[in-house]
């Protein structure tokens, strides 16, 4: 089996293009919400470790914004499943998973709110 040079000239740039596309697709930031691509403010803002040291309350507000949006999206999906008829076993399974995720997200929001309160008190003292 002999490989022609025209095949290599065609395949190599195609392979290079595909690897660049995969690399850029892997580096795209995804929001924390399930099923929804959201363009709201909390998901577009970049927060790094240096911000946690300099502006802890702002970082916590950022995390709260993401959790709140995720919580709202989960509630909307649960409502859509209920409205669409939850008789299907797959819909029941999805509804159960969403309910568990809803509870976890709510607990995260409460933990963030408690941390915001504690941080605010430390900053004022």
PDB file of C-alpha atoms in Angstrom:
ATOM      1  CA  UNK A   1       0.000   0.000   0.000  1.00  0.00           C
ATOM      2  CA  UNK A   2       1.544   3.218  -1.128  1.00  0.00           C
ATOM      3  CA  UNK A   3       0.468   6.620   0.143  1.00  0.00           C
ATOM      4  CA  UNK A   4       0.406   9.334  -2.449  1.00  0.00           C
ATOM      5  CA  UNK A   5       1.801  12.743  -1.602  1.00  0.00           C
ATOM      6  CA  UNK A   6      -1.455  14.447  -2.587  1.00  0.00           C
ATOM      7  CA  UNK A   7      -3.224  12.493   0.165  1.00  0.00           C
ATOM      8  CA  UNK A   8      -0.721  13.732   2.760  1.00  0.00           C
ATOM      9  CA  UNK A   9      -1.003  17.297   1.496  1.00  0.00           C
ATOM     10  CA  UNK A  10      -4.779  17.082   1.916  1.00  0.00           C
ATOM     11  CA  UNK A  11      -4.956  15.031   5.145  1.00  0.00           C
ATOM     12  CA  UNK A  12      -2.374  16.915   7.219  1.00  0.00           C
ATOM     13  CA  UNK A  13      -4.077  20.348   7.083  1.00  0.00           C
ATOM     14  CA  UNK A  14      -7.431  18.668   7.704  1.00  0.00           C
ATOM     15  CA  UNK A  15      -6.021  16.871  10.751  1.00  0.00           C
ATOM     16  CA  UNK A  16      -4.495  20.117  12.013  1.00  0.00           C
ATOM     17  CA  UNK A  17      -7.792  21.953  11.567  1.00  0.00           C
ATOM     18  CA  UNK A  18      -9.724  19.229  13.412  1.00  0.00           C
ATOM     19  CA  UNK A  19      -7.301  19.217  16.338  1.00  0.00           C
ATOM     20  CA  UNK A  20      -7.547  23.009  16.625  1.00  0.00           C
ATOM     21  CA  UNK A  21     -11.349  22.795  16.585  1.00  0.00           C
ATOM     22  CA  UNK A  22     -11.376  20.132  19.302  1.00  0.00           C
ATOM     23  CA  UNK A  23      -8.946  22.125  21.441  1.00  0.00           C
ATOM     24  CA  UNK A  24     -10.973  25.323  21.177  1.00  0.00           C
ATOM     25  CA  UNK A  25     -14.238  23.470  21.826  1.00  0.00           C
ATOM     26  CA  UNK A  26     -12.766  21.936  24.973  1.00  0.00           C
ATOM     27  CA  UNK A  27     -11.739  25.333  26.322  1.00  0.00           C
ATOM     28  CA  UNK A  28     -15.176  26.969  26.032  1.00  0.00           C
ATOM     29  CA  UNK A  29     -16.627  27.867  29.427  1.00  0.00           C
ATOM     30  CA  UNK A  30     -19.958  26.279  30.130  1.00  0.00           C
ATOM     31  CA  UNK A  31     -22.445  27.647  32.636  1.00  0.00           C
ATOM     32  CA  UNK A  32     -23.444  25.611  35.628  1.00  0.00           C
ATOM     33  CA  UNK A  33     -27.020  25.307  34.495  1.00  0.00           C
ATOM     34  CA  UNK A  34     -28.352  22.062  33.108  1.00  0.00           C
ATOM     35  CA  UNK A  35     -29.775  22.120  29.628  1.00  0.00           C
ATOM     36  CA  UNK A  36     -29.768  25.876  29.136  1.00  0.00           C
ATOM     37  CA  UNK A  37     -27.068  28.002  27.550  1.00  0.00           C
ATOM     38  CA  UNK A  38     -27.360  31.234  29.464  1.00  0.00           C
ATOM     39  CA  UNK A  39     -25.893  34.574  28.465  1.00  0.00           C
ATOM     40  CA  UNK A  40     -26.658  36.302  31.743  1.00  0.00           C
ATOM     41  CA  UNK A  41     -24.138  38.367  33.677  1.00  0.00           C
ATOM     42  CA  UNK A  42     -22.862  35.813  36.228  1.00  0.00           C
ATOM     43  CA  UNK A  43     -21.771  33.346  33.545  1.00  0.00           C
ATOM     44  CA  UNK A  44     -19.879  35.899  31.465  1.00  0.00           C
ATOM     45  CA  UNK A  45     -17.766  37.250  34.300  1.00  0.00           C
ATOM     46  CA  UNK A  46     -14.340  35.761  34.957  1.00  0.00           C
ATOM     47  CA  UNK A  47     -13.406  35.326  38.627  1.00  0.00           C
ATOM     48  CA  UNK A  48      -9.962  34.117  39.620  1.00  0.00           C
ATOM     49  CA  UNK A  49      -8.188  33.124  42.841  1.00  0.00           C
ATOM     50  CA  UNK A  50      -6.724  36.613  43.209  1.00  0.00           C
ATOM     51  CA  UNK A  51     -10.265  38.005  43.415  1.00  0.00           C
ATOM     52  CA  UNK A  52     -11.033  35.716  46.341  1.00  0.00           C
ATOM     53  CA  UNK A  53      -8.238  37.348  48.345  1.00  0.00           C
ATOM     54  CA  UNK A  54      -8.982  40.914  47.274  1.00  0.00           C
ATOM     55  CA  UNK A  55     -12.804  40.912  47.009  1.00  0.00           C
ATOM     56  CA  UNK A  56     -14.252  37.895  48.839  1.00  0.00           C
ATOM     57  CA  UNK A  57     -17.768  39.317  49.051  1.00  0.00           C
ATOM     58  CA  UNK A  58     -17.875  39.980  45.298  1.00  0.00           C
ATOM     59  CA  UNK A  59     -16.762  36.406  44.558  1.00  0.00           C
ATOM     60  CA  UNK A  60     -19.482  35.053  46.827  1.00  0.00           C
ATOM     61  CA  UNK A  61     -22.078  37.280  45.136  1.00  0.00           C
ATOM     62  CA  UNK A  62     -20.866  35.928  41.783  1.00  0.00           C
ATOM     63  CA  UNK A  63     -21.281  32.327  42.966  1.00  0.00           C
ATOM     64  CA  UNK A  64     -24.699  33.157  44.372  1.00  0.00           C
ATOM     65  CA  UNK A  65     -25.749  34.600  41.000  1.00  0.00           C
ATOM     66  CA  UNK A  66     -24.722  31.400  39.214  1.00  0.00           C
ATOM     67  CA  UNK A  67     -26.488  29.203  41.769  1.00  0.00           C
ATOM     68  CA  UNK A  68     -29.632  31.333  41.615  1.00  0.00           C
ATOM     69  CA  UNK A  69     -29.747  31.102  37.817  1.00  0.00           C
ATOM     70  CA  UNK A  70     -29.186  27.352  37.954  1.00  0.00           C
ATOM     71  CA  UNK A  71     -31.927  26.997  40.572  1.00  0.00           C
ATOM     72  CA  UNK A  72     -34.345  28.935  38.366  1.00  0.00           C
ATOM     73  CA  UNK A  73     -33.462  26.837  35.296  1.00  0.00           C
ATOM     74  CA  UNK A  74     -34.029  23.599  37.210  1.00  0.00           C
ATOM     75  CA  UNK A  75     -37.421  24.828  38.420  1.00  0.00           C
ATOM     76  CA  UNK A  76     -38.412  25.747  34.852  1.00  0.00           C
ATOM     77  CA  UNK A  77     -37.403  22.305  33.568  1.00  0.00           C
ATOM     78  CA  UNK A  78     -39.320  20.581  36.379  1.00  0.00           C
ATOM     79  CA  UNK A  79     -42.392  22.647  35.514  1.00  0.00           C
ATOM     80  CA  UNK A  80     -42.019  21.750  31.822  1.00  0.00           C
ATOM     81  CA  UNK A  81     -41.879  18.042  32.679  1.00  0.00           C
ATOM     82  CA  UNK A  82     -44.975  18.338  34.877  1.00  0.00           C
ATOM     83  CA  UNK A  83     -46.854  20.258  32.179  1.00  0.00           C
ATOM     84  CA  UNK A  84     -45.786  17.796  29.484  1.00  0.00           C
ATOM     85  CA  UNK A  85     -47.154  14.823  31.371  1.00  0.00           C
ATOM     86  CA  UNK A  86     -44.823  12.971  33.683  1.00  0.00           C
ATOM     87  CA  UNK A  87     -46.342   9.516  33.028  1.00  0.00           C
ATOM     88  CA  UNK A  88     -43.371   8.373  30.961  1.00  0.00           C
ATOM     89  CA  UNK A  89     -40.817   6.384  33.073  1.00  0.00           C
ATOM     90  CA  UNK A  90     -37.934   8.363  31.545  1.00  0.00           C
ATOM     91  CA  UNK A  91     -39.657  11.628  32.453  1.00  0.00           C
ATOM     92  CA  UNK A  92     -40.162  10.339  36.014  1.00  0.00           C
ATOM     93  CA  UNK A  93     -36.472   9.443  36.245  1.00  0.00           C
ATOM     94  CA  UNK A  94     -35.412  12.839  34.889  1.00  0.00           C
ATOM     95  CA  UNK A  95     -37.818  14.588  37.251  1.00  0.00           C
ATOM     96  CA  UNK A  96     -36.309  12.707  40.217  1.00  0.00           C
ATOM     97  CA  UNK A  97     -32.772  13.675  39.167  1.00  0.00           C
ATOM     98  CA  UNK A  98     -33.814  17.302  38.717  1.00  0.00           C
ATOM     99  CA  UNK A  99     -35.467  17.303  42.128  1.00  0.00           C
ATOM    100  CA  UNK A 100     -32.249  16.026  43.741  1.00  0.00           C
ATOM    101  CA  UNK A 101     -30.221  18.635  41.849  1.00  0.00           C
ATOM    102  CA  UNK A 102     -32.736  21.290  42.906  1.00  0.00           C
ATOM    103  CA  UNK A 103     -32.208  20.393  46.578  1.00  0.00           C
ATOM    104  CA  UNK A 104     -28.407  20.362  46.259  1.00  0.00           C
ATOM    105  CA  UNK A 105     -28.407  23.729  44.470  1.00  0.00           C
ATOM    106  CA  UNK A 106     -30.685  25.216  47.122  1.00  0.00           C
ATOM    107  CA  UNK A 107     -28.329  23.993  49.869  1.00  0.00           C
ATOM    108  CA  UNK A 108     -25.372  25.540  47.999  1.00  0.00           C
ATOM    109  CA  UNK A 109     -27.230  28.840  47.805  1.00  0.00           C
ATOM    110  CA  UNK A 110     -27.897  28.750  51.553  1.00  0.00           C
ATOM    111  CA  UNK A 111     -24.234  27.965  52.281  1.00  0.00           C
ATOM    112  CA  UNK A 112     -23.127  30.867  50.064  1.00  0.00           C
ATOM    113  CA  UNK A 113     -25.570  33.236  51.782  1.00  0.00           C
ATOM    114  CA  UNK A 114     -24.242  32.200  55.203  1.00  0.00           C
ATOM    115  CA  UNK A 115     -20.684  32.736  53.987  1.00  0.00           C
ATOM    116  CA  UNK A 116     -21.609  36.179  52.618  1.00  0.00           C
ATOM    117  CA  UNK A 117     -23.025  37.110  56.021  1.00  0.00           C
ATOM    118  CA  UNK A 118     -19.880  35.878  57.787  1.00  0.00           C
ATOM    119  CA  UNK A 119     -17.603  37.673  55.304  1.00  0.00           C
ATOM    120  CA  UNK A 120     -19.558  40.910  55.657  1.00  0.00           C
ATOM    121  CA  UNK A 121     -19.203  40.721  59.437  1.00  0.00           C
ATOM    122  CA  UNK A 122     -15.430  40.099  59.189  1.00  0.00           C
ATOM    123  CA  UNK A 123     -14.998  43.012  56.778  1.00  0.00           C
ATOM    124  CA  UNK A 124     -16.884  45.383  59.074  1.00  0.00           C
ATOM    125  CA  UNK A 125     -14.984  44.421  62.230  1.00  0.00           C
TER     126      UNK A 125
END
